[in-house]
mmCIF file of C-alpha atoms and ligand atoms in Angstrom:
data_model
loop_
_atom_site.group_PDB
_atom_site.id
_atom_site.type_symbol
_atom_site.label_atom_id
_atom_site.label_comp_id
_atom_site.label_asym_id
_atom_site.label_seq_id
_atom_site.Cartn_x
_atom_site.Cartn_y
_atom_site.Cartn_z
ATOM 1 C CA UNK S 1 0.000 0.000 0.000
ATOM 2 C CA UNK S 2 1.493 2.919 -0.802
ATOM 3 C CA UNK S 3 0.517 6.159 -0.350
ATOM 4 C CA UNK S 4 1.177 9.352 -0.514
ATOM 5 C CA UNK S 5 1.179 12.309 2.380
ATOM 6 C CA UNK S 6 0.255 15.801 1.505
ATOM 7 C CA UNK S 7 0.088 17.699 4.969
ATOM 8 C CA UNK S 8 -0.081 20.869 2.948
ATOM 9 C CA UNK S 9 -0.704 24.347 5.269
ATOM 10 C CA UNK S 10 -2.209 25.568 8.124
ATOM 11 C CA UNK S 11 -3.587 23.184 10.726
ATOM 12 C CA UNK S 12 -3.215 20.312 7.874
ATOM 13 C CA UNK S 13 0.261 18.981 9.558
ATOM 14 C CA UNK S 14 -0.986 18.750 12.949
ATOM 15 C CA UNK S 15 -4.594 16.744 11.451
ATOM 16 C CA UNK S 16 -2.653 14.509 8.702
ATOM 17 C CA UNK S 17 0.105 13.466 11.640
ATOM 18 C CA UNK S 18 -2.930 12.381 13.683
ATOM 19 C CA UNK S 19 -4.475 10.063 10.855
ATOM 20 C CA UNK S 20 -0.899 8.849 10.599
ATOM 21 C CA UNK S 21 -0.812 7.707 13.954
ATOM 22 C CA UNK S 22 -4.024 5.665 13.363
ATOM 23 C CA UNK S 23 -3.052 3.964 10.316
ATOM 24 C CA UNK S 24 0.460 3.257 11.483
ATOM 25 C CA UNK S 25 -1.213 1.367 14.906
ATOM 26 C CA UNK S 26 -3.221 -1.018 12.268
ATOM 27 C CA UNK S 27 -1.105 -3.970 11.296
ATOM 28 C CA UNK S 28 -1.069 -3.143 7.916
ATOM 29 C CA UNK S 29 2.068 -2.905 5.618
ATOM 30 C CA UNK S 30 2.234 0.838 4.224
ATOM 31 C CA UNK S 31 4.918 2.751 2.574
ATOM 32 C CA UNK S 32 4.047 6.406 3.520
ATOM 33 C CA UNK S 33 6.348 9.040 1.498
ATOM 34 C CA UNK S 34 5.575 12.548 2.685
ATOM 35 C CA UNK S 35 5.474 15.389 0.159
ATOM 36 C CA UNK S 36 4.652 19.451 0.062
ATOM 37 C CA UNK S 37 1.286 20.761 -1.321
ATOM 38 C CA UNK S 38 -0.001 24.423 -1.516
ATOM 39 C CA UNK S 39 1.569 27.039 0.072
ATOM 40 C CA UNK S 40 4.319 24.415 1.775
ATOM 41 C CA UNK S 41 4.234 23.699 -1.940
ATOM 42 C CA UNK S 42 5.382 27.047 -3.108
ATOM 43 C CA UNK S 43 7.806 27.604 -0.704
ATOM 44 C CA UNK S 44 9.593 24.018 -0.935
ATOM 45 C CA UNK S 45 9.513 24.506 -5.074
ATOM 46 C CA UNK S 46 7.913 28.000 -5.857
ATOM 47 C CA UNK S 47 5.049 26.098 -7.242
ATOM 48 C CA UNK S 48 1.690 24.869 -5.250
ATOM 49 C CA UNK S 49 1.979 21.268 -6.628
ATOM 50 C CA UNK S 50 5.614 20.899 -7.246
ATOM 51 C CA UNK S 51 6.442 18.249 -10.208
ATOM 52 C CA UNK S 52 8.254 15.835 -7.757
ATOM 53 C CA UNK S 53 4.675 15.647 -5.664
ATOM 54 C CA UNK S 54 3.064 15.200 -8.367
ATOM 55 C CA UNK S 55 5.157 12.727 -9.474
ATOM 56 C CA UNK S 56 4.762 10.465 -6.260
ATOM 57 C CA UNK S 57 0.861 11.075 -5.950
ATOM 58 C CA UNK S 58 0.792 9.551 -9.484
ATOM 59 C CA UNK S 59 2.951 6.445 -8.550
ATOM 60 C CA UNK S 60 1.300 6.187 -5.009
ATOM 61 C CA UNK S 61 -1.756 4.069 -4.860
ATOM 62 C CA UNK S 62 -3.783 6.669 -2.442
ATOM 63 C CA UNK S 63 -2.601 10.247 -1.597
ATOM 64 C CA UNK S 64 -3.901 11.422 1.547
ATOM 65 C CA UNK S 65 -3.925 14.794 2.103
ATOM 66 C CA UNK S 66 -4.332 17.606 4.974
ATOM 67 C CA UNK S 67 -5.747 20.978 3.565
ATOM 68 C CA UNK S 68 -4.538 23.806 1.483
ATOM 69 C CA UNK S 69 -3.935 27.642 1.804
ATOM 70 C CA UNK S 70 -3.217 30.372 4.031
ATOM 71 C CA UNK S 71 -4.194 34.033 3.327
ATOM 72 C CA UNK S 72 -0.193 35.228 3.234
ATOM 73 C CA UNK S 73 -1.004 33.561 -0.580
ATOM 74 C CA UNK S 74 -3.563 35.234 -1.185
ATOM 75 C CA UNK S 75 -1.517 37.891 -3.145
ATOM 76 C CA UNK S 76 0.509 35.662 -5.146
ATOM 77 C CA UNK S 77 -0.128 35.818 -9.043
ATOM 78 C CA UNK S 78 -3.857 33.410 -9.290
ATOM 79 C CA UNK S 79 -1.524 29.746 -10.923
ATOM 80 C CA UNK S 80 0.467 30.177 -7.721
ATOM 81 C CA UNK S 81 -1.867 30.076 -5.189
ATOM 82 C CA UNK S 82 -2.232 26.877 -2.757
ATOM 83 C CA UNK S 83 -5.810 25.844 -4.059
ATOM 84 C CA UNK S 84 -4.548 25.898 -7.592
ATOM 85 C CA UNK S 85 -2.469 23.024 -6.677
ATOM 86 C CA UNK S 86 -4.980 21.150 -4.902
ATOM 87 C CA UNK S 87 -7.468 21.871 -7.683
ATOM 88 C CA UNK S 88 -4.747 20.601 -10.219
ATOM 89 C CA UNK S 89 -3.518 17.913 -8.566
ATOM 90 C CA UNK S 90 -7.845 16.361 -8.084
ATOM 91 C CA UNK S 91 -7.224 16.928 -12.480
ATOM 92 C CA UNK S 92 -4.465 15.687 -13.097
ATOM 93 C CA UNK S 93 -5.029 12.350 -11.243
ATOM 94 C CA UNK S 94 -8.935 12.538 -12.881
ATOM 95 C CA UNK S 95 -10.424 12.234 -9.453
ATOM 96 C CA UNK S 96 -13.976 13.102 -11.281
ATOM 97 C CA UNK S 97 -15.537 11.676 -7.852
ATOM 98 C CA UNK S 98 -15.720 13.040 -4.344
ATOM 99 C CA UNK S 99 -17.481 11.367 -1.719
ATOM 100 C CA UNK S 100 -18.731 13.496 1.141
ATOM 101 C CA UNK S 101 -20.973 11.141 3.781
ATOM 102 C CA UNK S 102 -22.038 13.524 6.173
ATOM 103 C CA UNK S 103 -22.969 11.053 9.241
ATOM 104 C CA UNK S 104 -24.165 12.273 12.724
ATOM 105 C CA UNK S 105 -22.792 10.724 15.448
ATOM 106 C CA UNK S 106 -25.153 10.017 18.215
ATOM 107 C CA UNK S 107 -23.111 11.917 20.838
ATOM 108 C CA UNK S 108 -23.087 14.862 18.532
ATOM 109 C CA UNK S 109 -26.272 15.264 18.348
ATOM 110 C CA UNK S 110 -25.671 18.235 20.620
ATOM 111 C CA UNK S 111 -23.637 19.831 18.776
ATOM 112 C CA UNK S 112 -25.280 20.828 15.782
ATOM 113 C CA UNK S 113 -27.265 24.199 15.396
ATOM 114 C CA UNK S 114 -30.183 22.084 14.333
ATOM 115 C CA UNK S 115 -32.474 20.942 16.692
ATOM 116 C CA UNK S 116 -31.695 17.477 17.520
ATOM 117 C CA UNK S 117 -34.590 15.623 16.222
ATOM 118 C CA UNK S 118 -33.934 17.181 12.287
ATOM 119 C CA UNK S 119 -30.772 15.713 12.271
ATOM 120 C CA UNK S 120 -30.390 12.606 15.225
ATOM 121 C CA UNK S 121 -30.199 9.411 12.730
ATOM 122 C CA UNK S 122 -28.357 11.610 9.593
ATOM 123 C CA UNK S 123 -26.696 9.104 7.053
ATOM 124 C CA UNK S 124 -26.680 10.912 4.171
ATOM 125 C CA UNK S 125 -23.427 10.786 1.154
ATOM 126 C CA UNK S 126 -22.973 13.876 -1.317
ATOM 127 C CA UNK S 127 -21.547 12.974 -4.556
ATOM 128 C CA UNK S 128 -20.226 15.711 -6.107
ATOM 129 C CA UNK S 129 -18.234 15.862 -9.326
ATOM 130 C CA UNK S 130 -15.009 17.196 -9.128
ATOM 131 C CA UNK S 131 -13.474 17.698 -12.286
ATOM 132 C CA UNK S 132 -15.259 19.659 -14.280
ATOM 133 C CA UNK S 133 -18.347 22.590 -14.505
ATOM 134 C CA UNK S 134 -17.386 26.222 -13.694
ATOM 135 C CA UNK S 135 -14.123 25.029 -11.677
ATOM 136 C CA UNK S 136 -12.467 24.199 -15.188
ATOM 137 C CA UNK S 137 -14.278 25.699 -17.867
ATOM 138 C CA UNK S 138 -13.027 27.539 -20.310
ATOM 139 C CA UNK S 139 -12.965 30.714 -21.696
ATOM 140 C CA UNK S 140 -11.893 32.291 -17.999
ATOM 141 C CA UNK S 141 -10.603 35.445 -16.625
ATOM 142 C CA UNK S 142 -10.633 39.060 -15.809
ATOM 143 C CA UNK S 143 -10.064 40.939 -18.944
ATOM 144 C CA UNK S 144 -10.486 44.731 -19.859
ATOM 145 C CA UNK S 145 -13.377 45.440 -22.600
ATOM 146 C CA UNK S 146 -13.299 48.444 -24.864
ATOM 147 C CA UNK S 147 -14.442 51.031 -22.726
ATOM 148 C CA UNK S 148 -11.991 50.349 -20.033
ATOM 149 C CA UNK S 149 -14.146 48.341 -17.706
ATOM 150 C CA UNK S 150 -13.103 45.184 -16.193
ATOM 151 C CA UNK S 151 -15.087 41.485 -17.162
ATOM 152 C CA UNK S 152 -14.773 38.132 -15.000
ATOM 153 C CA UNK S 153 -15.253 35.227 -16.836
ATOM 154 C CA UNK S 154 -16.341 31.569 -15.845
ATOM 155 C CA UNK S 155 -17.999 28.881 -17.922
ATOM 156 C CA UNK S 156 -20.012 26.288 -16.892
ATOM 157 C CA UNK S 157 -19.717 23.334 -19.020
ATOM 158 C CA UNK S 158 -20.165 19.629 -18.945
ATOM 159 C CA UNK S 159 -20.688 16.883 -21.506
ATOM 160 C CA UNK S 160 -22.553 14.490 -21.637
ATOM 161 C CA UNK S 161 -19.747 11.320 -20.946
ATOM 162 C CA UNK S 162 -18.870 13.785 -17.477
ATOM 163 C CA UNK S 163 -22.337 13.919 -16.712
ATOM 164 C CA UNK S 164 -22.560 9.916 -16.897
ATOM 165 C CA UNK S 165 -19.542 8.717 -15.191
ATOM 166 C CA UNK S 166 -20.407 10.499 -11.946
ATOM 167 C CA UNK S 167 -23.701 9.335 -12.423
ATOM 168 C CA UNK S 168 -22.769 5.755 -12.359
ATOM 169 C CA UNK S 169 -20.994 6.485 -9.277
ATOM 170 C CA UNK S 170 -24.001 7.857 -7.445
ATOM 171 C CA UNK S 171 -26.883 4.814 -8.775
ATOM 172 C CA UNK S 172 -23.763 2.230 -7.633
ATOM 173 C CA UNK S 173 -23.370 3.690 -4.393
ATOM 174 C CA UNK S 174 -27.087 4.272 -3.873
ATOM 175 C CA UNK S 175 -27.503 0.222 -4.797
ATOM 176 C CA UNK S 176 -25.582 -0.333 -1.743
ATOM 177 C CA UNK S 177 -27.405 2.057 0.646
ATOM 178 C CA UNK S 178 -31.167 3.069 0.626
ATOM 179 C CA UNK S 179 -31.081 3.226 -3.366
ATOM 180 C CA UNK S 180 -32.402 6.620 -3.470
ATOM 181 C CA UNK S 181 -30.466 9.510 -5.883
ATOM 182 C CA UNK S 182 -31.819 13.040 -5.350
ATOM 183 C CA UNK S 183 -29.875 14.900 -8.682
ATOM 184 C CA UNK S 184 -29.340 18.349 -7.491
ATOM 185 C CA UNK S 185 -29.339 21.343 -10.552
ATOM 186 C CA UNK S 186 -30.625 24.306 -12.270
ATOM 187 C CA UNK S 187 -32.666 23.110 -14.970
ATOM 188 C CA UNK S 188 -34.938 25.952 -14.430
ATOM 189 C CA UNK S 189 -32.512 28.029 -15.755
ATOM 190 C CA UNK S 190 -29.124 26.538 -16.753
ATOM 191 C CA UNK S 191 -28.424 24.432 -20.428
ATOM 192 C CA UNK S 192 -25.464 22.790 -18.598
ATOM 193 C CA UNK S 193 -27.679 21.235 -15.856
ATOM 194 C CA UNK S 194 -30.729 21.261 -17.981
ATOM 195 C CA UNK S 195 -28.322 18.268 -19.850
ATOM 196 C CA UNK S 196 -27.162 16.934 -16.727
ATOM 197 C CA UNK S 197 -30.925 16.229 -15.399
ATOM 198 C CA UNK S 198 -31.684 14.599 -18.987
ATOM 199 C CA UNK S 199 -28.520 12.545 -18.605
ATOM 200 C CA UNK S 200 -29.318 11.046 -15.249
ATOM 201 C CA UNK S 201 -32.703 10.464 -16.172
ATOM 202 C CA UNK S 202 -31.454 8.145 -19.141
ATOM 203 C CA UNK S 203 -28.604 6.468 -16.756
ATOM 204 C CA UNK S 204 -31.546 5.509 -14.552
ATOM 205 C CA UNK S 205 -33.102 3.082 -16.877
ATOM 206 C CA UNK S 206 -29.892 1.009 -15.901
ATOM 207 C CA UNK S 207 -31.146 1.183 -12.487
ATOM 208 C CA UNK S 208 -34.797 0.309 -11.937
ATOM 209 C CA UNK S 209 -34.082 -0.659 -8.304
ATOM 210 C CA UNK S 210 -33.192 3.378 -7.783
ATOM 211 C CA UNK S 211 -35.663 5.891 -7.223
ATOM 212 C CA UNK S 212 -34.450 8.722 -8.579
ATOM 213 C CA UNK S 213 -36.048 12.228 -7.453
ATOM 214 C CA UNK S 214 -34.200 15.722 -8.887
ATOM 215 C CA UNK S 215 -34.123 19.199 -7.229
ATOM 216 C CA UNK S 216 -33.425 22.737 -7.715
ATOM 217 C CA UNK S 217 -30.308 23.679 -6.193
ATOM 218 C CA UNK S 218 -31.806 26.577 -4.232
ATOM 219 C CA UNK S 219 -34.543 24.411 -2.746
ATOM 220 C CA UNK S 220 -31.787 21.888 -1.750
ATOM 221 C CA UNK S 221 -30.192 23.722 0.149
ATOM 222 C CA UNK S 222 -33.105 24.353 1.728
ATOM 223 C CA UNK S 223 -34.469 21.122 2.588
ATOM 224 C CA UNK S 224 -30.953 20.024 3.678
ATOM 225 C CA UNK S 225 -31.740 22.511 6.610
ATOM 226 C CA UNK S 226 -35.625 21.718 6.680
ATOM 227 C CA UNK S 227 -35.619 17.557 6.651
ATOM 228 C CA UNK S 228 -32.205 16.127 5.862
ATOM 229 C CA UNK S 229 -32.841 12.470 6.746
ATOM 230 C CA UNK S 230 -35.288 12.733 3.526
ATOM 231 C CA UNK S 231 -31.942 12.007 1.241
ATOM 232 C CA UNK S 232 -29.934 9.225 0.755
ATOM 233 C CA UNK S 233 -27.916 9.851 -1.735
ATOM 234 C CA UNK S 234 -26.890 13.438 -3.249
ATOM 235 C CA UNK S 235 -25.772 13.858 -6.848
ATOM 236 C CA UNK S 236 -24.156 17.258 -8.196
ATOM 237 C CA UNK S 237 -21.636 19.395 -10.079
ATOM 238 C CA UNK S 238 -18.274 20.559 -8.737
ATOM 239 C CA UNK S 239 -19.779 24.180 -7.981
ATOM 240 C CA UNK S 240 -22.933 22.984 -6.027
ATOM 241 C CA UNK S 241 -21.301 20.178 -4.389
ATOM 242 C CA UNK S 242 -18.634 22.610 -2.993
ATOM 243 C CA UNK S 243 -21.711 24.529 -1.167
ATOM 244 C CA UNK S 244 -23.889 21.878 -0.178
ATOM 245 C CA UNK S 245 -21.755 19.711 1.700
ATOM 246 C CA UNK S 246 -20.227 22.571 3.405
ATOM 247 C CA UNK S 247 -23.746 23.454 4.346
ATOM 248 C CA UNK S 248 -24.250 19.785 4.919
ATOM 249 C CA UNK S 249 -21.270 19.280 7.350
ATOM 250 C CA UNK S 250 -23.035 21.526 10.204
ATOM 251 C CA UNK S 251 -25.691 19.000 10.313
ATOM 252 C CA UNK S 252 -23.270 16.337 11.890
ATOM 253 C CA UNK S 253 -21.949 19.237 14.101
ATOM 254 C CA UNK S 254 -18.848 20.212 12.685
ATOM 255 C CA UNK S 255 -16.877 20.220 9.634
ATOM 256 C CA UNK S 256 -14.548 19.187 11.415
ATOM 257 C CA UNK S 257 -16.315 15.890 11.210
ATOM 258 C CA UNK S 258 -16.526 15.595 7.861
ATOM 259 C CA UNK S 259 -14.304 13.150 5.685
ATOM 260 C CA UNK S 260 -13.907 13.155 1.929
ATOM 261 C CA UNK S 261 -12.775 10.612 -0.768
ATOM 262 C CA UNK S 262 -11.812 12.011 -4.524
ATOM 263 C CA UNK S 263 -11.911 8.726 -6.959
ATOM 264 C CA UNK S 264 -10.973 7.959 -10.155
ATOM 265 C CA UNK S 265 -12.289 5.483 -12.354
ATOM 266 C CA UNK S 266 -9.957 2.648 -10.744
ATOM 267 C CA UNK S 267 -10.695 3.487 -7.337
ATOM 268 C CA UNK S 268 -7.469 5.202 -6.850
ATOM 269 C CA UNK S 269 -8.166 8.494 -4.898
ATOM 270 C CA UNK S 270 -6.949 11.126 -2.977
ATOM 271 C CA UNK S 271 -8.157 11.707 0.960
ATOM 272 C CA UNK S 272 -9.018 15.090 2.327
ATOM 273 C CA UNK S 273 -11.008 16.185 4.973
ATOM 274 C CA UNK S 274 -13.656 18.626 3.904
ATOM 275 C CA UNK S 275 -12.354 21.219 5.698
ATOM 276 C CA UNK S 276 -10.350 23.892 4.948
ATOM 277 C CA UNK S 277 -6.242 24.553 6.246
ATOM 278 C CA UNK S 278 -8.064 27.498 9.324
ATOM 279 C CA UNK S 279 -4.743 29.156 9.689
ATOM 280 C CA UNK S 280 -6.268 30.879 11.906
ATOM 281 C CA UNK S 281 -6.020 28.159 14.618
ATOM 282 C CA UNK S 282 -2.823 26.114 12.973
ATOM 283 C CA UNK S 283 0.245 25.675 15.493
ATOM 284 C CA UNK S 284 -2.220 25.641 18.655
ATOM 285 C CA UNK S 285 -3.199 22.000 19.112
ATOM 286 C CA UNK S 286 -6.863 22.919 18.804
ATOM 287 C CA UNK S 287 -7.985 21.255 15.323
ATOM 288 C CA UNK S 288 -10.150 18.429 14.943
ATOM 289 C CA UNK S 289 -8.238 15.732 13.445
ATOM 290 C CA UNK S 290 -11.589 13.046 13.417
ATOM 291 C CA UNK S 291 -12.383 14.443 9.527
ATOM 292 C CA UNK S 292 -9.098 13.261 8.387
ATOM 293 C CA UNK S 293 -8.939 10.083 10.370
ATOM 294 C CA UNK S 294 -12.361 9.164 8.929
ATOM 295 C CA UNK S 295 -10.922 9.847 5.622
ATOM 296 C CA UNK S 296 -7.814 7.426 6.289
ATOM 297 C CA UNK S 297 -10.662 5.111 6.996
ATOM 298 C CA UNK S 298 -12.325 6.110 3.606
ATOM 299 C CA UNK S 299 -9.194 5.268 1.977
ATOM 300 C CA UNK S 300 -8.895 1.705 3.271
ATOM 301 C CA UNK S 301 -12.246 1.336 2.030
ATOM 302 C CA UNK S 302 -12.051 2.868 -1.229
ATOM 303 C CA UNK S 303 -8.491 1.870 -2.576
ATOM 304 C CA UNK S 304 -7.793 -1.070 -0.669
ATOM 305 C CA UNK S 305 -10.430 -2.744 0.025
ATOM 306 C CA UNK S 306 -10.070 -3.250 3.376
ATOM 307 C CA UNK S 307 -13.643 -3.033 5.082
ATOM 308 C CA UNK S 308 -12.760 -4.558 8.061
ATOM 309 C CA UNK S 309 -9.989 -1.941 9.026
ATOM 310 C CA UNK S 310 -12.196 0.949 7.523
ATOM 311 C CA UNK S 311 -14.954 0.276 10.098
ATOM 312 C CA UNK S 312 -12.448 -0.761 13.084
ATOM 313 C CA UNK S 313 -11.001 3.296 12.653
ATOM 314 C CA UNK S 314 -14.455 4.231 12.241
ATOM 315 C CA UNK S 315 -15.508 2.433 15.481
ATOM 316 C CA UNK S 316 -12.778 4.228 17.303
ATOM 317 C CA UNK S 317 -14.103 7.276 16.477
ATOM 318 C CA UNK S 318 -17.642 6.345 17.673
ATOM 319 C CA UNK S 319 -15.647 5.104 20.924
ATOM 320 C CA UNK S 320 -13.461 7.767 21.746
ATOM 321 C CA UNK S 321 -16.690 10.360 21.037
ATOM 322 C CA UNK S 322 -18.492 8.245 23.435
ATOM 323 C CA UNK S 323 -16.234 8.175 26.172
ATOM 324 C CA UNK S 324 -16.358 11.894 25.700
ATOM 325 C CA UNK S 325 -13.567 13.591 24.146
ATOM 326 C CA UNK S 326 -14.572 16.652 22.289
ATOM 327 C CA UNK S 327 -11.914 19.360 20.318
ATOM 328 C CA UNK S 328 -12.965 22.834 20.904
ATOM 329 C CA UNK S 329 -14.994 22.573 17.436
ATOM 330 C CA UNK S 330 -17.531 19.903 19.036
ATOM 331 C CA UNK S 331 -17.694 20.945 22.904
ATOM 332 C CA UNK S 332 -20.912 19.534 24.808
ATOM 333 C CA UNK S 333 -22.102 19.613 28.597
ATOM 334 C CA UNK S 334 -19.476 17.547 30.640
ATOM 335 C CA UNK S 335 -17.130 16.553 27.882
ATOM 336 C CA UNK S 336 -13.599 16.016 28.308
ATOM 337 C CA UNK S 337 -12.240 18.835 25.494
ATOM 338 C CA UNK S 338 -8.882 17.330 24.459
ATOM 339 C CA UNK S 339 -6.596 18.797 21.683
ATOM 340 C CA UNK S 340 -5.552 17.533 18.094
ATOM 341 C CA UNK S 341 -3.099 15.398 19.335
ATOM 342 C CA UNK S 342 -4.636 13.653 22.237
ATOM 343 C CA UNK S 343 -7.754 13.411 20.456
ATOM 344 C CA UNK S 344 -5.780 11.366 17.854
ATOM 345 C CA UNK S 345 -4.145 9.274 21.001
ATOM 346 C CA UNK S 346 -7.826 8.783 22.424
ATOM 347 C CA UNK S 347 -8.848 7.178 18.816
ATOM 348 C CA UNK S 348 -5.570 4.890 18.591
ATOM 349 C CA UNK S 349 -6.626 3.983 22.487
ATOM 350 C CA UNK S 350 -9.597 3.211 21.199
ATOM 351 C CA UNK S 351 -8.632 0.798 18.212
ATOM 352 C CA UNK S 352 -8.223 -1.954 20.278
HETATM 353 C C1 LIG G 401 -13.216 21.972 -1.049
HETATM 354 C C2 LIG G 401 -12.551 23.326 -1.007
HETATM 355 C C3 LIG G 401 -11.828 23.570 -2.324
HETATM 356 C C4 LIG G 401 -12.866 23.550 -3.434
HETATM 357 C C5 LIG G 401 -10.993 24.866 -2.382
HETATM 358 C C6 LIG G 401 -9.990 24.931 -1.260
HETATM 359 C C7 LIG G 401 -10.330 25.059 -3.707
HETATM 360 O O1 LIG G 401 -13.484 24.307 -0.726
HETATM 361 O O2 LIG G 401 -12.513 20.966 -1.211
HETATM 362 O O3 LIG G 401 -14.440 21.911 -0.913
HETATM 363 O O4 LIG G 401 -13.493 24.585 -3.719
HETATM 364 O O5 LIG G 401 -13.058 22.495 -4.037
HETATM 365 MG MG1 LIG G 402 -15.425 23.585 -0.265
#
């Protein structure tokens, strides 16, 4: 198994070294190579995904990676930015899928803004493609027009074989689960979505088991507040996928919580939490490092198959949450608030 380790910036060393931890107290044989990302990315190389990362996340069967970005970048000329090398690095490996479960732990039930009857029960999995729409489109830019004025461009494009491939991925993982596919777009007023609903409509013949319902972005993102046990499993383009499960990752109390798997078509994939790098609390011991452990978990899963560890890290979780321990991010009455690190020691306590 080998596999590649992006910390990247901001608290993403201190929540990678955590998942680390876990996988390294599984019996498992894994060569772990660790390479820069992002802004660690630019200053190792003076670019965000340096060619020799690159090189290793392509020869590595699973990357898994911290997060991305710090605003000292923010300045930098737009190629050399930190997210332009995450945002390369998901093309250049064609990781068209991303996997976002947002699952509520009973003992977090607490700690979400929502009351805890909307969300107690919450298994829900966005599936958001991640290669394409307005992320990648071309024509793009700020340009000048004639009169002087300044124009931003972004294009929102997909074909139809994009469209289908993610679609797949959604009706087989809904075959698994509660076979339900909610397609999330903007028919209403969009061409590019207005193909993408006619798309998944045809790739549901191939699934007659799957009930497959479609929405209106807007009115997702409302329901996702209103009744989010109704879904089962989300489908949607890079842009609204982005938004909704951020929006869906305060349902399970945190995003902090939330893992993420990016998938090609061979199941190799790069592992992120969904989380950003909050430089704002990096350095301080006070990150939640469960999103990224979960997405170890994901990997062994995804890539390797491995169900059996996958749910033993996942059961960890479940038991250290239960015995209490909280990061600042997921406080509740009479919790025992621990920091990055010892929450990772309470989940490798807890593997066995
Ligand atoms: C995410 C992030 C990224 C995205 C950023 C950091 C480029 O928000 O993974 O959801 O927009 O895809
Ligand atoms: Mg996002």
């Amino acid at each position: 198994m080998k596999i590649a380790v992006l910390p990247g910036d901001g608290i993403g060393p201190e929540i990678v070294a955590q998942a680390v931890k876990v996988l390294k107290a599984l019996d498992l044989d894994l060569d772990m190579t660790e390479a820069p990302i992002g802004g660690a990315g630019y200053e190792a190389a003076g670019d965000p995904l340096p060619e020799a990362t690159l090189k290793l996340a392509k020869e590595s069967d699973a990357v898994l990676l911290g997060a991305v970005g710090d605003w000292k970048y923010d300045k930098l000329e737009r190629h050399l930015r930190p997210e332009r090398g995450l945002l390369r690095i998901r093309k250049e490996l064609n990781l068209f899928a991303n996997l976002r479960p947002a699952l509520l732990y009973p003992e977090l039930a607490d700690a979400s803004t929502l009351k805890p009857e909307v969300v107690s029960g919450l298994d829900l999995m966005i599936i958001r493609e991640l290669t394409g729409d307005i992320y990648f489109g071309q024509p793009r830019g700020i340009s000048t027009l004639e009169n002087g004025e300044r124009e931003g461009i972004n294009t929102m494009r997909y074909n139809e074989s994009e469209i289908r491939r993610i679609g797949r991925v959604a009706f087989d993982i809904a075959m698994k689960r509660n076979k339900k596919v909610c397609s999330v777009d903007k028919a209403n007023v969009l061409e590019t979505t207005e193909l993408w609903r006619q798309v998944m409509i045809e790739l549901s013949a191939e699934y007659p088991e799957v009930e497959l319902s479609h929405m209106y972005v807007d009115n997702a993102a409302m329901q996702l507040i209103r009744a989010p046990k109704q879904f089962d499993v989300m489908v949607t383009g890079n842009i609204f996928g982005d938004i909704l499960s951020d929006e869906a990752s305060m349902l399970t109390g945190s995003i902090g919580m939330l893992p993420s798997a990016s998938l090609d078509a061979n199941n190799k994939g790069m592992y992120e939490p969904s989380h950003g790098s909050a430089p704002d609390i990096a350095g301080k011991d006070i990150a939640n490092p469960l999103a990224t452990i979960l997405s170890a978990a994901m990997m062994l899963r995804y890539t390797f198959n491995d169900e059996a560890n996958a749910l033993k890290i996942e059961n960890a979780v479940k038991k250290a949450l239960a015995q209490g321990y909280r990061t600042a991010d997921i406080v509740t009455d009479g919790c025992k608030k621990v920091g990055c690190n010892a929450m990772g020691d309470a989940v490798v306590a807890a593997l066995n």
